[in-house]
Short mmCIF file of C-alpha atoms in Angstrom, two decimals:
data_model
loop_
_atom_site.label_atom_id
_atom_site.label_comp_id
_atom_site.label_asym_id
_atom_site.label_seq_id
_atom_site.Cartn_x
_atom_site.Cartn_y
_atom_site.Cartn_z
CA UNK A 4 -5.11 27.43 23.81
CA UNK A 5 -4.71 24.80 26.05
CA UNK A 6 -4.22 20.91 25.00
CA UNK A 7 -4.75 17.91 26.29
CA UNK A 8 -2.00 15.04 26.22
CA UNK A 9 -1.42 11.69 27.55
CA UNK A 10 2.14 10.62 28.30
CA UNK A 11 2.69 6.91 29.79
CA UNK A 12 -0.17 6.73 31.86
CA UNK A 13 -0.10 10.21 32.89
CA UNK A 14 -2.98 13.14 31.90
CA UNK A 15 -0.91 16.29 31.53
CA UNK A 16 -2.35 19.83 30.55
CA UNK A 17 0.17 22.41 28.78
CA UNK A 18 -0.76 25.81 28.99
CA UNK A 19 -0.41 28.57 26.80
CA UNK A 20 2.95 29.70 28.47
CA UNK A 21 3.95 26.36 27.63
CA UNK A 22 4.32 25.11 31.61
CA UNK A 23 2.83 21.72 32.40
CA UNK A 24 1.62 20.05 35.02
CA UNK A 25 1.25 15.84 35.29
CA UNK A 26 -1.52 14.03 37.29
CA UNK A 27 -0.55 10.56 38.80
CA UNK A 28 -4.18 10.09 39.50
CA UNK A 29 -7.42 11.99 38.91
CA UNK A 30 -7.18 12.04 34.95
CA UNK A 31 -10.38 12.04 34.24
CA UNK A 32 -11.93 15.15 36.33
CA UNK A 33 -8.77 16.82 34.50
CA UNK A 34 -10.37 15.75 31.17
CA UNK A 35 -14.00 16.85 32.82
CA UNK A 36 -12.40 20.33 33.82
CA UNK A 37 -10.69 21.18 29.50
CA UNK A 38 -14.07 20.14 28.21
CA UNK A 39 -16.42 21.96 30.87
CA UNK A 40 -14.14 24.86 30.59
CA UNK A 41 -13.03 24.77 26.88
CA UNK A 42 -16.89 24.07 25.20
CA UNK A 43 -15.83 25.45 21.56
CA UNK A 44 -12.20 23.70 21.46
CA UNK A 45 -12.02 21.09 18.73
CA UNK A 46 -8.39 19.51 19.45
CA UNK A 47 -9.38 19.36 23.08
CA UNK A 48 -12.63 17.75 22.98
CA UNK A 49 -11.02 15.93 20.73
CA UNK A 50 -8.15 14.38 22.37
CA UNK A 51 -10.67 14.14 25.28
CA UNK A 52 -13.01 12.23 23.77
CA UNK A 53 -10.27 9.91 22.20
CA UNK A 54 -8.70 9.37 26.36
CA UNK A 55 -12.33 8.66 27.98
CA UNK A 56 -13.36 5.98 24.85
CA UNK A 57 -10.14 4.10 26.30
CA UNK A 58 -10.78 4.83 29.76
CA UNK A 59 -14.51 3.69 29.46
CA UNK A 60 -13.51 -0.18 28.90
CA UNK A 61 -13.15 -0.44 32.53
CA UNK A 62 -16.11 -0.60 34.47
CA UNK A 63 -14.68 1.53 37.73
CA UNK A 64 -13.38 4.27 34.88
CA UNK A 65 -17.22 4.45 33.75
CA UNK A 66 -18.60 5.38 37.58
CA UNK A 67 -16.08 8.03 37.97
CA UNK A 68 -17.09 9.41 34.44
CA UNK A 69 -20.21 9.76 35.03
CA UNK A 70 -19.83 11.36 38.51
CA UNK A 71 -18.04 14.33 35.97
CA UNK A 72 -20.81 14.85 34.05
CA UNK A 73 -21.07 11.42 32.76
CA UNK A 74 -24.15 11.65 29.63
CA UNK A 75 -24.79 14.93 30.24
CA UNK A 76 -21.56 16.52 29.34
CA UNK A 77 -20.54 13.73 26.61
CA UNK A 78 -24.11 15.15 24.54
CA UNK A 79 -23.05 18.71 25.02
CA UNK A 80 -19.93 17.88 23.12
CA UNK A 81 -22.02 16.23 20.43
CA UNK A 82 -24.27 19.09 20.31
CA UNK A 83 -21.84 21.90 20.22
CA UNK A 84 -19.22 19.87 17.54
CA UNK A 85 -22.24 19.20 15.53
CA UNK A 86 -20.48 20.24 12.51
CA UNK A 87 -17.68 18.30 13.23
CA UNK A 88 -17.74 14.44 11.81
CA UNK A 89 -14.82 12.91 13.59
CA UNK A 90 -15.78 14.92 16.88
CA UNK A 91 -19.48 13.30 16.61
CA UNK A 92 -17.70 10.03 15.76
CA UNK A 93 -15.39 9.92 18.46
CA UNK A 94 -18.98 10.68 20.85
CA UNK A 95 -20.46 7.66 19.42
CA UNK A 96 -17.30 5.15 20.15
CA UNK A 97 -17.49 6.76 23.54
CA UNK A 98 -20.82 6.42 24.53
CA UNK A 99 -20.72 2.27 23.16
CA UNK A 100 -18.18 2.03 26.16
CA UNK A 101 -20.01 4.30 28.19
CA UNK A 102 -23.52 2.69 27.61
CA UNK A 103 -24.08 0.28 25.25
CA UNK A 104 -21.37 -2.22 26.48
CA UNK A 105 -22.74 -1.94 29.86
CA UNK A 106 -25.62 -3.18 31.87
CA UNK A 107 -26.45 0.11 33.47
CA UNK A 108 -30.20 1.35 32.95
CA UNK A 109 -29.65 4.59 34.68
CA UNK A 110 -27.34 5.80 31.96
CA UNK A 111 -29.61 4.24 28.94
CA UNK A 112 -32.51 5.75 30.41
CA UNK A 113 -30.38 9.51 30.72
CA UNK A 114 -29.57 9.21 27.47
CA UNK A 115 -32.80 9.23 26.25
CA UNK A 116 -34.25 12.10 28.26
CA UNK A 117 -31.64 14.37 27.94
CA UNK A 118 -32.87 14.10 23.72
CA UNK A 119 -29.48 11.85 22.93
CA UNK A 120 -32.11 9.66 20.07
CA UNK A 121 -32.60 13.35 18.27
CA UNK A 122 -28.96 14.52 18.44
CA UNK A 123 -27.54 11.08 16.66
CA UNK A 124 -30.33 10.91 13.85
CA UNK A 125 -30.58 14.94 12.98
CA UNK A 126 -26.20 14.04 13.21
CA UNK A 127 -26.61 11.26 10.54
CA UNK A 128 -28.97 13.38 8.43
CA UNK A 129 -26.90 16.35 8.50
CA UNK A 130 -23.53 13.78 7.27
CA UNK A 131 -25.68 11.66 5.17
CA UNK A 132 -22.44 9.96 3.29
CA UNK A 133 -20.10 9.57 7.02
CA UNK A 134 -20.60 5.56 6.50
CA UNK A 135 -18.51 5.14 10.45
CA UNK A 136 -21.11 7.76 11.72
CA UNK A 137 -24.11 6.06 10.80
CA UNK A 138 -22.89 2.71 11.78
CA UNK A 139 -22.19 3.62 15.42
CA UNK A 140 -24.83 5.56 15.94
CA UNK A 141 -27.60 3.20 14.58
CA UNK A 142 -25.69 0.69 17.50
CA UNK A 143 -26.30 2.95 19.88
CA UNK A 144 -29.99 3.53 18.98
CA UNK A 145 -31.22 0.09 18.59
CA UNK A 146 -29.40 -0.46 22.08
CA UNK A 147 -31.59 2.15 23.26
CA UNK A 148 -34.78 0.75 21.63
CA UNK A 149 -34.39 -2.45 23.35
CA UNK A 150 -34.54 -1.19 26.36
CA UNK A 151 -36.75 1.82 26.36
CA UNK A 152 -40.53 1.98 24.55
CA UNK A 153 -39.64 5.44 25.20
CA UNK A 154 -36.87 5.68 23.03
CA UNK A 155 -39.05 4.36 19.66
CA UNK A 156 -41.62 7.20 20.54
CA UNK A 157 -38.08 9.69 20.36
CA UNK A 158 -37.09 8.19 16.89
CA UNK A 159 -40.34 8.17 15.20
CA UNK A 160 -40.86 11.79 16.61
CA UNK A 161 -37.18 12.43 14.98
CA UNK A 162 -38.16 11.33 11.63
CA UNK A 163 -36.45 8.14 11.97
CA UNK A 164 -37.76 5.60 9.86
CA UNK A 165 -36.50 8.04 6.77
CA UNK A 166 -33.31 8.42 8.24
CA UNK A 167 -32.68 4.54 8.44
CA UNK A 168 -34.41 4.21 4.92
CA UNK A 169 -32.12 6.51 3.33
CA UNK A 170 -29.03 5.08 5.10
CA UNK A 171 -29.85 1.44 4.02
CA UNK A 172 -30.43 2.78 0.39
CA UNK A 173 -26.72 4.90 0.40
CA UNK A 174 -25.02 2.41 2.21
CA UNK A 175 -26.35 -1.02 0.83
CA UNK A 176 -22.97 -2.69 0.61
CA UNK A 177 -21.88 -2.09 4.60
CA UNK A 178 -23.72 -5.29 6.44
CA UNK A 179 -23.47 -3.45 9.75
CA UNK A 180 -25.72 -0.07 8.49
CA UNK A 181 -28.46 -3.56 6.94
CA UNK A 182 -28.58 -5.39 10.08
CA UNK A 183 -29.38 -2.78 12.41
CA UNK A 184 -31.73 -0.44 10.02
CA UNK A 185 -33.58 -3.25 9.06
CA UNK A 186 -34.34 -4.79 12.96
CA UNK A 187 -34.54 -0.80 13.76
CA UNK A 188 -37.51 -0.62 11.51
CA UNK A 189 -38.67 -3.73 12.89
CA UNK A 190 -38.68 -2.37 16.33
CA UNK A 191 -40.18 0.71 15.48
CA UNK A 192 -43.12 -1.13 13.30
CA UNK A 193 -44.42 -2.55 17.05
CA UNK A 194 -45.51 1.05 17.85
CA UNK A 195 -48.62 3.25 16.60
CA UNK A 196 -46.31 5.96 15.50
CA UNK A 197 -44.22 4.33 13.50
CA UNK A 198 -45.94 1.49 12.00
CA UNK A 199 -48.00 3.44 9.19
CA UNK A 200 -44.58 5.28 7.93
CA UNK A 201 -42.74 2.31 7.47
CA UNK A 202 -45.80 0.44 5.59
CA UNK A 203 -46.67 3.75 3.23
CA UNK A 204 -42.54 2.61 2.62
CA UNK A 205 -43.81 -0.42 1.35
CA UNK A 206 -41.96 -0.07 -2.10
CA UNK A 207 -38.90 1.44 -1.10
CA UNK A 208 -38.66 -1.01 2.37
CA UNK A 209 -39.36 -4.25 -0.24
CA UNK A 210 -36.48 -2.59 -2.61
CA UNK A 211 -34.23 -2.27 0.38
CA UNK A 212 -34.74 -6.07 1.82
CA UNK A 213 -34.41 -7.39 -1.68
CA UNK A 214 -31.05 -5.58 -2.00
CA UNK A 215 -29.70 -6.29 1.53
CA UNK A 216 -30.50 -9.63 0.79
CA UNK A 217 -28.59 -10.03 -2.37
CA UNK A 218 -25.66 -7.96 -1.39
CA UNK A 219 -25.08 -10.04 1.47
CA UNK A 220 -27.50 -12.89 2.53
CA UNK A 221 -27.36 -14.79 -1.30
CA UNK A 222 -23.65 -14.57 -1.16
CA UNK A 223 -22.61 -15.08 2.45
CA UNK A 224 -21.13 -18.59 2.79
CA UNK A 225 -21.44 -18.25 6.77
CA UNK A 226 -24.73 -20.37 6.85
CA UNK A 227 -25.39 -18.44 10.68
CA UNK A 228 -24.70 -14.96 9.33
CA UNK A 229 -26.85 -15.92 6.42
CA UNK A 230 -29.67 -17.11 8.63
CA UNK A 231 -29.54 -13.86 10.57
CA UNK A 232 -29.89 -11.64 7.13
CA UNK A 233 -32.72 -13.93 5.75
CA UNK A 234 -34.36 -13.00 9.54
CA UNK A 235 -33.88 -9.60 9.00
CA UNK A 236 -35.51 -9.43 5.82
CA UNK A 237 -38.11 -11.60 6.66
CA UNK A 238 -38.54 -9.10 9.67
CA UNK A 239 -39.34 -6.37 7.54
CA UNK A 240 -41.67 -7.92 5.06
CA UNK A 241 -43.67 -10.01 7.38
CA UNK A 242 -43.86 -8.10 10.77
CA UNK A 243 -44.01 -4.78 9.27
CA UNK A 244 -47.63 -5.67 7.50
CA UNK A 245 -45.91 -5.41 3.95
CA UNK A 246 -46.67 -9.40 2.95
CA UNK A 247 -50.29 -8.44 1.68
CA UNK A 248 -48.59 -6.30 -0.71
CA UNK A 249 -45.56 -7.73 -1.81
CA UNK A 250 -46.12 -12.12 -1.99
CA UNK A 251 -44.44 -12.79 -4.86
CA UNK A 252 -41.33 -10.25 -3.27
CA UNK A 253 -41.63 -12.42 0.18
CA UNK A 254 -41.76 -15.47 -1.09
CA UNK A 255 -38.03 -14.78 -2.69
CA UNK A 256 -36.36 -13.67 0.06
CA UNK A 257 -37.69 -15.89 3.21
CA UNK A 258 -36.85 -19.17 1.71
CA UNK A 259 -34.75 -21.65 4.50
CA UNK A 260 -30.81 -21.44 4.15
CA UNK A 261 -30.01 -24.39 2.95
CA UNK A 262 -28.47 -26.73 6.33
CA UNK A 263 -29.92 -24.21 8.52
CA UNK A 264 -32.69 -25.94 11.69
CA UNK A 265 -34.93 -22.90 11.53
CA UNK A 266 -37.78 -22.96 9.45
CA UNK A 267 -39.29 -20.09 7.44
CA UNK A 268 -41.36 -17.57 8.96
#
């Protein structure tokens, strides 16, 4: 079985008779070549994946990935390691280099046509409890929703809006898993599709706002980080329709931090 190593700044492969061979330059179509031709190897799409997150800081690294498969070959990993956490973890770092710390549309807009939005939330439904899982890959998706009106139409078609309501409920005390569930859901509330789920929610969404909101908005003493949790909540009480409902629940949580310029909503 064949395994991938990095030594210095060298890619090396070692064969099974133990010979090896060491690349001065072309590392990553060597990378390209032991995933393409080793699709069920865990320790090699492993190490893989672990060498292209590095190599996918630097811009002229990304171009040459994707001219070896690039999107395409980074969700076949994800989709053939499904039951694999730290090989669908490892994806996710990746494709923040690959995509979401970038500027390129092509790749955001491959992402979500090859069916990326359905592999990440049927991955976080399948490893409800994998807390680093559901925190990358709910980056990645409200990248994607920012950019694409497409990309809401994928979520709500992937049962989204339950995914992201049980993942704010399990994981109420990680800030990062709040934040982007709750401006998700706001996202997703501007579209037909989604916008009667999240309001037939009502109780559990105003449950879920009230929580975030004491776990981390009451108590945070950074008044800025506190201003953007107070906007988050209000975001999913006002925008979402839910106001008519729930007054007395609002008027708790949008109240102005205390020094802060903005106003409430």
């Amino acid at each position: 079985m064949n395994t991938l190593y990095l030594m210095s700044e060298n890619f090396v492969i070692q064969s099974k008779n133990g010979t090896k061979r060491m690349y001065d330059d072309g590392g990553i179509s060597i990378i390209a070549h032991a995933m393409r031709h080793n699709p069920d190897d865990v320790d090699i799409h492993r190490e893989a994946l672990t060498l292209l997150t590095q190599l996918a800081l630097h811009p002229p690294n990304r171009a040459i990935i994707a001219k070896n498969g690039g999107v395409k070959r980074i969700l076949e990993t994800f989709e053939n390691h499904r039951n694999h956490v730290d090989v669908l973890t490892l994806v996710c770092m990746l494709l923040i280099n690959f995509i979401v710390e970038t500027d390129n549309m092509q790749r955001r807009n491959l992402f979500v046509r090859l069916g990326g939005i359905g592999l990440l939330l049927n991955a976080v439904a399948a490893h409800p409890t994998e807390l680093e899982l559901s925190r990358l890959a709910f980056a990645i998706l409200l990248d994607s929703v920012e950019y694409s009106t497409r990309a809401c139409f994928c979520i709500a078609e992937s049962g989204g809006v339950f995914i992201f309501l049980n993942a704010m409920e399990y994981f109420e005390h990680n800030l990062d898993v709040q934040l982007s569930g709750a401006n998700l859901l706001t996202k997703l509330s501007a579209t037909s599709e989604s916008l009667p789920l999240v309001v037939n929610e009502g109780d559990r969404v105003t449950k879920i706002a009230n929580t975030m909101w004491k776990n981390h908005g009451a108590i945070s003493k950074n008044l800025a980080l506190k201003e953007d949790i107070r906007q988050a909540c209000n975001s999913l009480l006002f925008r979402l329709s839910i106001r008519k409902y729930f007054p007395s629940m609002v008027a708790q949580l949008i109240s102005p931090v205390q020094s802060s310029s903005s106003s409430s909503l």
